[in-house]
XYZ file of C-alpha atoms in Angstrom:
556
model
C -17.053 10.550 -7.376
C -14.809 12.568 -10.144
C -14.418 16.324 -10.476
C -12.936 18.384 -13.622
C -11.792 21.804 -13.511
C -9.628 23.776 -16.173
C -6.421 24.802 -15.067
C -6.766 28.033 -16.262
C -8.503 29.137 -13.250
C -6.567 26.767 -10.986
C -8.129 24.609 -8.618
C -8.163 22.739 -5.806
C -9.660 19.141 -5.542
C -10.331 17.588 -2.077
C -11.350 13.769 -2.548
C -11.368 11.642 0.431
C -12.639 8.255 1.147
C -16.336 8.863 1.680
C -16.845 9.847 -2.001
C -17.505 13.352 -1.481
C -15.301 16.327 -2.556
C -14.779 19.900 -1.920
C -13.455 22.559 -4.430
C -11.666 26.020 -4.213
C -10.873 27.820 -7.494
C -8.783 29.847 -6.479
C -6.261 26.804 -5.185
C -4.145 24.585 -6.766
C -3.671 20.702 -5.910
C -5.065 17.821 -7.097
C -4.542 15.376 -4.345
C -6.402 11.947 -3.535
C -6.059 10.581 -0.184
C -8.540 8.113 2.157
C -9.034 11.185 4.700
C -10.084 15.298 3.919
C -7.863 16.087 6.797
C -4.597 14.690 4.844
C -5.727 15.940 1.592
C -6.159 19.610 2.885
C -2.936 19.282 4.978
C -0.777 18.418 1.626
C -3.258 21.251 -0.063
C -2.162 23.614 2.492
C 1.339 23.155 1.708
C 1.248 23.374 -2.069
C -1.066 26.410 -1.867
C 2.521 27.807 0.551
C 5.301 26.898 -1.986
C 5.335 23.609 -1.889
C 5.693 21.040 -4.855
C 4.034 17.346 -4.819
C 6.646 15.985 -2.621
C 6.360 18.165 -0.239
C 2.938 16.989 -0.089
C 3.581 13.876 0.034
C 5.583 14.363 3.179
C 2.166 16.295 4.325
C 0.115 14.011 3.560
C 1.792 10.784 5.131
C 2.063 12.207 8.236
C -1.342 13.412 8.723
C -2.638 10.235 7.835
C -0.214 8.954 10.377
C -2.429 10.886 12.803
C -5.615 10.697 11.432
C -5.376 6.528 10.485
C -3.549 5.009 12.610
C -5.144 1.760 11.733
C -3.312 2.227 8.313
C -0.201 3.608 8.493
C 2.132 5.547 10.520
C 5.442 6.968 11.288
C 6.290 3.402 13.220
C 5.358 1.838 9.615
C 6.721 1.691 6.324
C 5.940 2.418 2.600
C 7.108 2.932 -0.999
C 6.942 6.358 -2.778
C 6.507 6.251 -6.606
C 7.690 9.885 -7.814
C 7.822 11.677 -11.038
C 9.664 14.953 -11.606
C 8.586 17.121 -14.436
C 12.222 19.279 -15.199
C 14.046 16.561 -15.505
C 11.470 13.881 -16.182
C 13.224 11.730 -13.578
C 11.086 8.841 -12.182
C 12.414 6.752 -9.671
C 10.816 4.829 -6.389
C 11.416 5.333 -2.997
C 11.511 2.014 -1.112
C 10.872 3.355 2.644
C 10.183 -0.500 3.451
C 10.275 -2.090 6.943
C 13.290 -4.267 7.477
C 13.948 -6.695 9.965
C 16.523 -6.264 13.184
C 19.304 -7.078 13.243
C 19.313 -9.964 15.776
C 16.294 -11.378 14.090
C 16.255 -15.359 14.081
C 13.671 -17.231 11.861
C 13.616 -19.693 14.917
C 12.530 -17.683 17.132
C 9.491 -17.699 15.273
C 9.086 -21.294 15.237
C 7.771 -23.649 17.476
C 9.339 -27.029 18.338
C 7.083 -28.855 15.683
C 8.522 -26.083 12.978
C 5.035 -24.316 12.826
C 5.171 -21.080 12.262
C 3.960 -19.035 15.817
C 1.829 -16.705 13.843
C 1.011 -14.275 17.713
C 4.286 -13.495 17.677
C 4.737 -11.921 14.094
C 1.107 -10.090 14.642
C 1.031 -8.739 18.198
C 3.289 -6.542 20.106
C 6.900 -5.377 19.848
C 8.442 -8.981 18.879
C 6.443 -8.292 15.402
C 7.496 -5.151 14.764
C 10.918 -4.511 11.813
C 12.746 -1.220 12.058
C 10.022 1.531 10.617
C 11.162 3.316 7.211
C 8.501 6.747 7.157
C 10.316 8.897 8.988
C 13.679 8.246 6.846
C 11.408 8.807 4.072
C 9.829 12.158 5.305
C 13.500 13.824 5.573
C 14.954 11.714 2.170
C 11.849 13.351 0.483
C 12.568 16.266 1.643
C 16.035 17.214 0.998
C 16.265 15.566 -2.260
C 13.120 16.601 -3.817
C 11.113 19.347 -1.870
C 11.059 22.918 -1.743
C 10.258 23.341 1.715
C 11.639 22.528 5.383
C 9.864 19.553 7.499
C 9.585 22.446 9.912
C 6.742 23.560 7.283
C 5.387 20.138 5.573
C 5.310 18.706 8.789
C 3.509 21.753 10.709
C -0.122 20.201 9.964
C 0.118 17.092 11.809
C 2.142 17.923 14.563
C -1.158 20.667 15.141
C -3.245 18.117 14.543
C -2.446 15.251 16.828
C -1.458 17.822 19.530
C -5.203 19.311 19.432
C -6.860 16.332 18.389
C -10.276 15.534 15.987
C -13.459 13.893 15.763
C -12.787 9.856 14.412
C -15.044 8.629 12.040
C -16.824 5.516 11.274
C -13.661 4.136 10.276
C -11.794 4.311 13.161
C -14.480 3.241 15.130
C -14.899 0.143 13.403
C -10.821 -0.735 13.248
C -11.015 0.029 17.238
C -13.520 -2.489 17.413
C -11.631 -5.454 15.808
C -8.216 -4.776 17.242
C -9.615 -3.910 20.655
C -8.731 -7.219 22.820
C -5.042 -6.734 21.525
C -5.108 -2.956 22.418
C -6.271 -3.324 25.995
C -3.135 -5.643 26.205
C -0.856 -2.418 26.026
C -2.078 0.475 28.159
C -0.009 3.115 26.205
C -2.230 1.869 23.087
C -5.134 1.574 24.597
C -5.303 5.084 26.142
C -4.350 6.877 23.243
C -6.562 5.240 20.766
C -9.939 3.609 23.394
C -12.861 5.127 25.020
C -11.918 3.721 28.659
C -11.105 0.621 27.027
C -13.593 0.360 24.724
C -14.498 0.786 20.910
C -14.064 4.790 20.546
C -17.535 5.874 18.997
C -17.874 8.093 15.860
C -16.639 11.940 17.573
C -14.263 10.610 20.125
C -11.677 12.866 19.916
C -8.360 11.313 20.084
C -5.360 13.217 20.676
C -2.047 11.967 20.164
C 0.576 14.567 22.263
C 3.357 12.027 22.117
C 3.336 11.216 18.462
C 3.223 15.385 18.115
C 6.134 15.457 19.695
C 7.907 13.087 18.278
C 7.031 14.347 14.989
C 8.330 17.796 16.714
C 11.663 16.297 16.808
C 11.575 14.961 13.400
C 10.682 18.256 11.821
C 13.759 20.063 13.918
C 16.315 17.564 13.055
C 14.785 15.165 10.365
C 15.924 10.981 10.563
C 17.794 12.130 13.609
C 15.005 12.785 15.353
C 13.589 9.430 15.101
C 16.661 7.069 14.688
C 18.990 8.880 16.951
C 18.721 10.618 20.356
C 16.014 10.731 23.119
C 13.468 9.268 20.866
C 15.420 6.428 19.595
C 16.873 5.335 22.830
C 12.977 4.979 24.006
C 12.080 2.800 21.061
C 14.900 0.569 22.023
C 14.169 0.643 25.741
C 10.233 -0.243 25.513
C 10.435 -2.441 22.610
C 13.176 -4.940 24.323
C 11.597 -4.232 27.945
C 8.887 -6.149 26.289
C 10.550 -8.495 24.709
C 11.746 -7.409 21.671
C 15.116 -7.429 20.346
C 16.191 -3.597 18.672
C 19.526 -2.290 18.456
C 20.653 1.079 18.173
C 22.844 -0.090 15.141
C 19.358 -0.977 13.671
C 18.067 2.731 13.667
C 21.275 4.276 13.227
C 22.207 1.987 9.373
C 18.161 2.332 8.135
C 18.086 3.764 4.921
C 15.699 4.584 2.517
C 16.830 2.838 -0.965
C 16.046 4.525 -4.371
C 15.634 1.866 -7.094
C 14.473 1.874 -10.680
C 10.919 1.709 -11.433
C 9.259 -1.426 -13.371
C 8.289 -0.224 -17.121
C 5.776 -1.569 -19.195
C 4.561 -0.899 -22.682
C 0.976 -2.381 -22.808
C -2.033 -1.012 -25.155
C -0.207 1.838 -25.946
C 0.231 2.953 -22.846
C 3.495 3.267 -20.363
C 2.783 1.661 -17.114
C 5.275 2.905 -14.538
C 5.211 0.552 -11.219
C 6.738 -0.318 -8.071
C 10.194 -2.935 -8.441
C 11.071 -5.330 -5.668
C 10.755 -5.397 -2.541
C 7.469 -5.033 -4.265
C 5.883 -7.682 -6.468
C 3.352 -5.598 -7.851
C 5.165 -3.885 -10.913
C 6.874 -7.770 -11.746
C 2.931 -9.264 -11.356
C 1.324 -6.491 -13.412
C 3.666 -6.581 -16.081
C 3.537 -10.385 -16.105
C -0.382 -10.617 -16.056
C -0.402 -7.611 -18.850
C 1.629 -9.145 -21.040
C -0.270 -12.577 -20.958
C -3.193 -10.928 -21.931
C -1.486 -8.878 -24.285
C -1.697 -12.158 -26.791
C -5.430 -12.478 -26.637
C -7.888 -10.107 -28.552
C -10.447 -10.434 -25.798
C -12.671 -8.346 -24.181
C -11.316 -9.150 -20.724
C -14.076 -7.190 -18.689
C -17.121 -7.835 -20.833
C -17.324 -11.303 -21.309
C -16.814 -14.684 -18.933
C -13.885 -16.068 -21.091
C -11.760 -13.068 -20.849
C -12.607 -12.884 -17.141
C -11.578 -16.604 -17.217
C -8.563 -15.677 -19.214
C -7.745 -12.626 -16.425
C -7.815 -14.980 -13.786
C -5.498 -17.553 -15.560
C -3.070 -14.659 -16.361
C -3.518 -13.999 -12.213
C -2.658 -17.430 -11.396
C 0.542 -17.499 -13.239
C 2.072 -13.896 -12.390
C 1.182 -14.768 -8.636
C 2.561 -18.322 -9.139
C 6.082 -16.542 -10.089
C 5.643 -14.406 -7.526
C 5.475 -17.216 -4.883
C 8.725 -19.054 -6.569
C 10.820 -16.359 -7.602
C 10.740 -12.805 -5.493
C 12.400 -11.209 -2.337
C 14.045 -8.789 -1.170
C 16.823 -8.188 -4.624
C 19.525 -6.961 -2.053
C 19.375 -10.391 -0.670
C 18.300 -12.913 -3.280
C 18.500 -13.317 -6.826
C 15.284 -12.476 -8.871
C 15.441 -13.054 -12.564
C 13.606 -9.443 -13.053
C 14.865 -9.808 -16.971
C 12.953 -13.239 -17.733
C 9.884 -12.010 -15.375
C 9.375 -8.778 -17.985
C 10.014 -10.374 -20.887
C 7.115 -10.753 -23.484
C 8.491 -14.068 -25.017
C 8.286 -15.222 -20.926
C 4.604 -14.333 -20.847
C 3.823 -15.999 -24.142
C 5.271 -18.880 -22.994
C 3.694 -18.628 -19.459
C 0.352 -18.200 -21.238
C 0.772 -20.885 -24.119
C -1.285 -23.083 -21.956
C -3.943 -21.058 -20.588
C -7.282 -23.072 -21.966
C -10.345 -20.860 -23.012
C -13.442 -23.877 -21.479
C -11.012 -25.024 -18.407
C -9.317 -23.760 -15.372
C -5.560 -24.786 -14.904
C -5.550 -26.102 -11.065
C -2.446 -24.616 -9.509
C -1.523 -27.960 -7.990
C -0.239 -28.412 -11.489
C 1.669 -25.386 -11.555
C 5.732 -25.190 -10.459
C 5.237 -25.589 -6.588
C 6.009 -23.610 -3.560
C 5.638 -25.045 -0.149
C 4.133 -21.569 1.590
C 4.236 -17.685 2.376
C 2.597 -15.231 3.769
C 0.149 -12.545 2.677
C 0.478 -8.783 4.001
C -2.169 -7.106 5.967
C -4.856 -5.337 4.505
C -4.224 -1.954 6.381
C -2.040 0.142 4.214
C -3.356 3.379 2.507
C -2.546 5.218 -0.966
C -2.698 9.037 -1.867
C -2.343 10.033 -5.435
C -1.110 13.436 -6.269
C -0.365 15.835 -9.346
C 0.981 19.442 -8.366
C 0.599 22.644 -11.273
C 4.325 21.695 -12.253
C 3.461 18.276 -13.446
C 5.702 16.727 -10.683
C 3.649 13.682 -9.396
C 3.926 11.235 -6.096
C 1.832 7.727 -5.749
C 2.428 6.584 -2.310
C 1.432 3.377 -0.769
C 2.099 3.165 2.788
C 1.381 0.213 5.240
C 1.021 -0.681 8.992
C 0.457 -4.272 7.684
C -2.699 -5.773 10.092
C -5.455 -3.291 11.508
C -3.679 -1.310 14.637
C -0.144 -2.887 13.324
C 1.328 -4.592 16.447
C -1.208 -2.945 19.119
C 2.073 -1.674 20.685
C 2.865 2.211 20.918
C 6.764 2.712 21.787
C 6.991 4.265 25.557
C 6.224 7.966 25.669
C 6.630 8.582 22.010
C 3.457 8.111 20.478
C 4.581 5.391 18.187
C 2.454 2.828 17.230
C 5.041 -0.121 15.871
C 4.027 -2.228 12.417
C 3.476 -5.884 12.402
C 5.271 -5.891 9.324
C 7.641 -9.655 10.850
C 3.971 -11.367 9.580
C 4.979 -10.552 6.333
C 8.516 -12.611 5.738
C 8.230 -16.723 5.393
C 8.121 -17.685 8.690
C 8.255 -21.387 8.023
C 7.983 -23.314 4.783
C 5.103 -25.552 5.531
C 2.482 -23.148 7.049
C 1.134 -20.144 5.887
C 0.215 -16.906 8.460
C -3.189 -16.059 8.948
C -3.908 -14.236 4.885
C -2.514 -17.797 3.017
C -0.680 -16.128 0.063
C 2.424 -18.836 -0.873
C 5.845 -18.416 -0.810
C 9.359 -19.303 -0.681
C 12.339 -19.435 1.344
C 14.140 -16.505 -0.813
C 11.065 -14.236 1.308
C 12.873 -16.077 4.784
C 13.815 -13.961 7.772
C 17.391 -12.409 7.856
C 18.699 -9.672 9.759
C 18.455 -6.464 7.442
C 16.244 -7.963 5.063
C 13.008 -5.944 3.981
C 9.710 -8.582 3.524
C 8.078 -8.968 0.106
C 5.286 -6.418 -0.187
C 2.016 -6.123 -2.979
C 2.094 -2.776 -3.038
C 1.926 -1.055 -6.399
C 1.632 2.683 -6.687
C 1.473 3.390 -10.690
C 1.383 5.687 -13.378
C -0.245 5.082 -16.576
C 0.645 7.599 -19.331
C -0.951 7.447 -23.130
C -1.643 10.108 -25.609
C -5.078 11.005 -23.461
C -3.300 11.802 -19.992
C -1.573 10.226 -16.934
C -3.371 8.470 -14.592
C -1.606 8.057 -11.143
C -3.410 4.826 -8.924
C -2.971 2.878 -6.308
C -4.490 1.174 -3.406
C -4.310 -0.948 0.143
C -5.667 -4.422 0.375
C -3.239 -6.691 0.808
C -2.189 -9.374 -2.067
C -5.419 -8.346 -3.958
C -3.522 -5.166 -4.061
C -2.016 -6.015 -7.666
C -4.902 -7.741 -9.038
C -6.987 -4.185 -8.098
C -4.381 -2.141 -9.847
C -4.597 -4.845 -12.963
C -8.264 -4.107 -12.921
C -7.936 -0.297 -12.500
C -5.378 -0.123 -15.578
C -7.795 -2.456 -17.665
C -10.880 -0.091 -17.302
C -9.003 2.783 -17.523
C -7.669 1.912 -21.539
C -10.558 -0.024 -22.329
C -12.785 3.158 -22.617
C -11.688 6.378 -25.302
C -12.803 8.755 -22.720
C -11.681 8.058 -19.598
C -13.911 7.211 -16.566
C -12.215 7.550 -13.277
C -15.285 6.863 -11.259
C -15.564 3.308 -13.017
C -12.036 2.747 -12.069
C -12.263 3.147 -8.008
C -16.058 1.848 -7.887
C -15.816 -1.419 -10.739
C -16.678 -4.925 -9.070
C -13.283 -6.761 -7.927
C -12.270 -10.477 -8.481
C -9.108 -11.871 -7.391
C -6.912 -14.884 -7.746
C -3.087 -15.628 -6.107
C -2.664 -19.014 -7.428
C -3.329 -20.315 -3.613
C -5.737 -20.942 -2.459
C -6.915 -21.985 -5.640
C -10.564 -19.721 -5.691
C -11.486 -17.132 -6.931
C -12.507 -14.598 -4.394
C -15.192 -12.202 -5.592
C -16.895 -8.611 -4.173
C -20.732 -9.567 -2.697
C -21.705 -7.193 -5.281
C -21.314 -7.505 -9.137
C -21.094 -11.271 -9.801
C -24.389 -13.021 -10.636
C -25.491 -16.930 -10.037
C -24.928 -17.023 -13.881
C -21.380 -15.318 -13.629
C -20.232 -17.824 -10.735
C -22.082 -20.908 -12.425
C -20.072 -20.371 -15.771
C -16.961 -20.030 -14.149
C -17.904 -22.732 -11.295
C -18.076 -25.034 -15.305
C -14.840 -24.449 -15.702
C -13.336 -25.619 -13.114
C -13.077 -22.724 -10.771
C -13.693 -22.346 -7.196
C -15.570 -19.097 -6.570
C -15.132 -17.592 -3.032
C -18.107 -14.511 -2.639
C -16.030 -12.364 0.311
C -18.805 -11.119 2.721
C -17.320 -7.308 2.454
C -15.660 -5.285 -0.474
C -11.860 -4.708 -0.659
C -9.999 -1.915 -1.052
C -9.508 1.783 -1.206
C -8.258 3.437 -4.474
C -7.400 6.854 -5.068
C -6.673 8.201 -8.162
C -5.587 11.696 -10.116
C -5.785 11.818 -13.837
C -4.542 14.840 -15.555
C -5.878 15.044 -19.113
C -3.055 16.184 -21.750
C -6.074 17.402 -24.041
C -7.904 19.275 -22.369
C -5.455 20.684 -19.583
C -7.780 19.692 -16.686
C -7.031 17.714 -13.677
C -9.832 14.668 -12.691
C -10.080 13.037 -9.419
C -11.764 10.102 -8.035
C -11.507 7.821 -4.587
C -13.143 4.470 -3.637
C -17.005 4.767 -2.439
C -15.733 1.371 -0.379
C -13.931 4.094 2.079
C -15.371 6.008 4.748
C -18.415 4.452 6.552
C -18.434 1.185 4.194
């Protein structure tokens, strides 16, 4: 649902993933986030002094607590920012990366398939987290307050403990057989071993003091002392291979953001280790050549899917991590690129990506990350993506500190004639090596035009980008703007292989599948929705701030 409030009064907006909202006038936030608890903890701090980084720190560590399917401090993210005095925007890659005695073999078996259990379940799968250097970097460099403050919420909360929701329940239930494998995991987040119901209460004393320790002494707390030498000690008592020198040298990395001039609008996305920013820009600028109507009619739906194909085609052949491989990031933005990239796209007929410039495989990320959105009273802004990769990451919680550890090893090449488990294609410049930080679809984004600035974003995996694409497309198409269109319009994807379209159960038609079926396409109806996308808008003409979050959240 969307809200709209004049400033004058100030406001607060509380949006959360079951499409409901609550609203204070005499606050000041708007926030988006997949859970009220996390919205009203990064509330809380703005209403105390704090600016939208600040609650951004907030807000990712309460979802830490409160979704631990989804992210968490033993994960990794990026953090989009804007800063309104100086109008600096820059991104925040807080990205997983892998140990330092990491060996692609290892990962291998003797036939050179890739051993999939061991990138996806317990510590072996798990690269060197990146949130916690991310809650301190955020901190010093662009908040007002201490982590002793910003913090302060989720510490509370995972020491007393809440009712889960539906959510939960349902994440406990498909990661359960891998939980019960690890009884730290499996006490903290079971009933006695089983699915916890809707109003277990789960407490987390561990992670609250670990985040304790944190707040005191910020990335020392995690990647130095007591806590660190516990990480090291469980993960490689269970056969995992962490360092010290791996906790001690992570660093957050600030890069430039991806610009785009499309519609008349500046798109603002995330750069590599991402693909998302390269793939939007790529599939924007395609369809940037055609005067169709690309959500109204089946050829410019064709035409959306063609301009897919080809950005994720590139994406397969071309990206990785840019502090280890070359990307030509230049020739990927370029307009004449996508012209020519799209000078073959035909109208009546699908291009079958067997014809396309070939990759042998990939992988595809999880689909458990999470995004919050959020525009504080100074105009500062923060999209954050953050991910744990698969549902319950590894299923592995860290000895005695409360940390559950990502699965985030899934996400690198493993081999380059199998794909993991997802099927998203790939090449050997997305390979294991020590230090190296996996290619990732997440794509927090601002779009700014003469109406207002729209920050989105969303968790789903490789489809990811192609929800974003779809988000930005209904968001110009309309002269006012509809947020609620944005988070709840029907969802297609393509990632040039498989080759299929996949499609929501809800939206597409017999007709709709039958004219694209005469095309040549192969149209995949997914049994469940995708996705989770929260969004702020702030509206430069009226001086009101609109919210709006995915009705696919809570209890769908």
């Amino acid at each position: 649902m969307t809200l709209k409030r004049s400033l004058i009064g100030l406001l607060i907006l509380l949006t959360f993933s079951c499409s409901k909202a609550l609203e204070n006038n005499s606050k000041s936030c708007a926030i988006a986030s997949a859970h009220l608890l996390a919205t009203q903890a990064g509330c809380k701090i703005l209403e105390n002094g704090g600016n939208a980084f600040d609650a951004a720190v907030a807000v990712t560590a309460t979802l830490a607590v409160v979704e631990p399917f989804s992210s968490g401090i033993g994960g990794g993210g990026f953090y989009l920012l804007h800063r309104e005095e100086d109008n600096l925007q820059v991104f925040i890659d807080a990205r997983e990366q892998a140990p330092i005695n990491s060996d692609p073999q290892f990962f291998v078996d003797r036939n050179g398939k890739a051993k999939n259990l061991l990138s996806l379940n317990g510590p072996t799968s798990a690269a060197i987290p990146g949130i916690p250097a991310a809650l301190d970097w955020l901190s010093i460099n662009y908040g007002n307050l201490s982590l002793r403050k910003t913090l302060k919420p989720a510490i509370e909360l995972a020491k007393s403990g809440f009712n889960v929701d539906a959510r939960y329940s349902k994440a406990t239930k498909n990661r359960q057989q891998v939980m019960n494998s690890f009884s730290n995991t499996s006490t903290i987040f079971l009933d006695n071993h089983k699915m916890a119901k809707p109003g277990f209460v789960l407490q987390q004393k561990n992670l609250s003091h670990t985040l304790s320790l944190i707040a005191e002494y910020g990335r020392d707390g995690f990647y130095e002392g007591s806590v660190a030498n516990e990480l090291i000690r469980s993960v490689n008592s269970s056969g995992g291979f962490w360092t010290k020198k791996d906790l001690q040298l992570y660093q957050v990395v600030e890069r430039e953001p991806i610009y785009l001039n499309f519609k008349g609008a500046k798109i603002t996305s995330a750069p590599l280790p991402s693909s998302g920013g390269l793939v939007i820009a790529q599939v924007l600028n395609i369809l940037e050549d055609y005067p169709l109507d690309i959500s109204n009619s089946h050829d410019g739906e064709h035409l959306l899917v063609e301009a897919m194909r080809r950005g994720y085609n590139d994406r397969a052949i071309h990206m990785g991590d840019p502090d280890f491989v070359d990307v030509p990031v230049s020739k990927l933005l370029s307009k004449s690129y996508a012209k020519n990239r799209g000078s073959n796209i035909n109208l009546s007929k699908a291009t079958k990506s067997s014809s396309m410039p070939s990759v042998i495989s990939n992988q595809e990320e999880g689909t458990e990350t999470t995004h919050f959105s959020i525009i504080d009273k100074f105009g500062n802004r923060v999209a954050a993506t953050l991910s744990i990769n698969t549902t319950f990451r590894s299923g592995f919680v860290a000895g005695n500190t409360g940390v559950l550890l990502n699965n985030h090893m899934n996400d690198f090449a493993l081999t380059l004639n199998s794909p993991n488990i997802y099927g998203l294609v790939g090449n050997i410049k997305n390979s294991i090596e020590p230090g190296k930080r996996p290619l990732s679809s997440m794509s927090p984004s601002f779009v700014e035009d003469e109406r207002g600035i729209l920050v989105i974003g969303t968790p789903g995996g490789s489809r990811i980008i192609s929800m974003v694409i779809l988000g930005i497309l209904e968001y110009l198409k309309e002269t006012e703007p509809n947020l609620e269109n944005i988070v709840s319009k029907s969802r297609l994807h393509h990632q040039y292989l498989p080759d299929q379209i996949s499609v929501e159960p809800e939206g597409f038609n017999e007709k709709w599948i039958e004219t694209m079926e005469s095309k040549g396409h192969k149209v995949v109806v997914s049994k469940q929705r995708w996705g989770n996308m929260q969004t702020v808008f702030f509206n430069k003409v009226t001086g009101s701030y609109e919210i709006a979050n995915d009705p696919r959240g809570l209890g769908q």
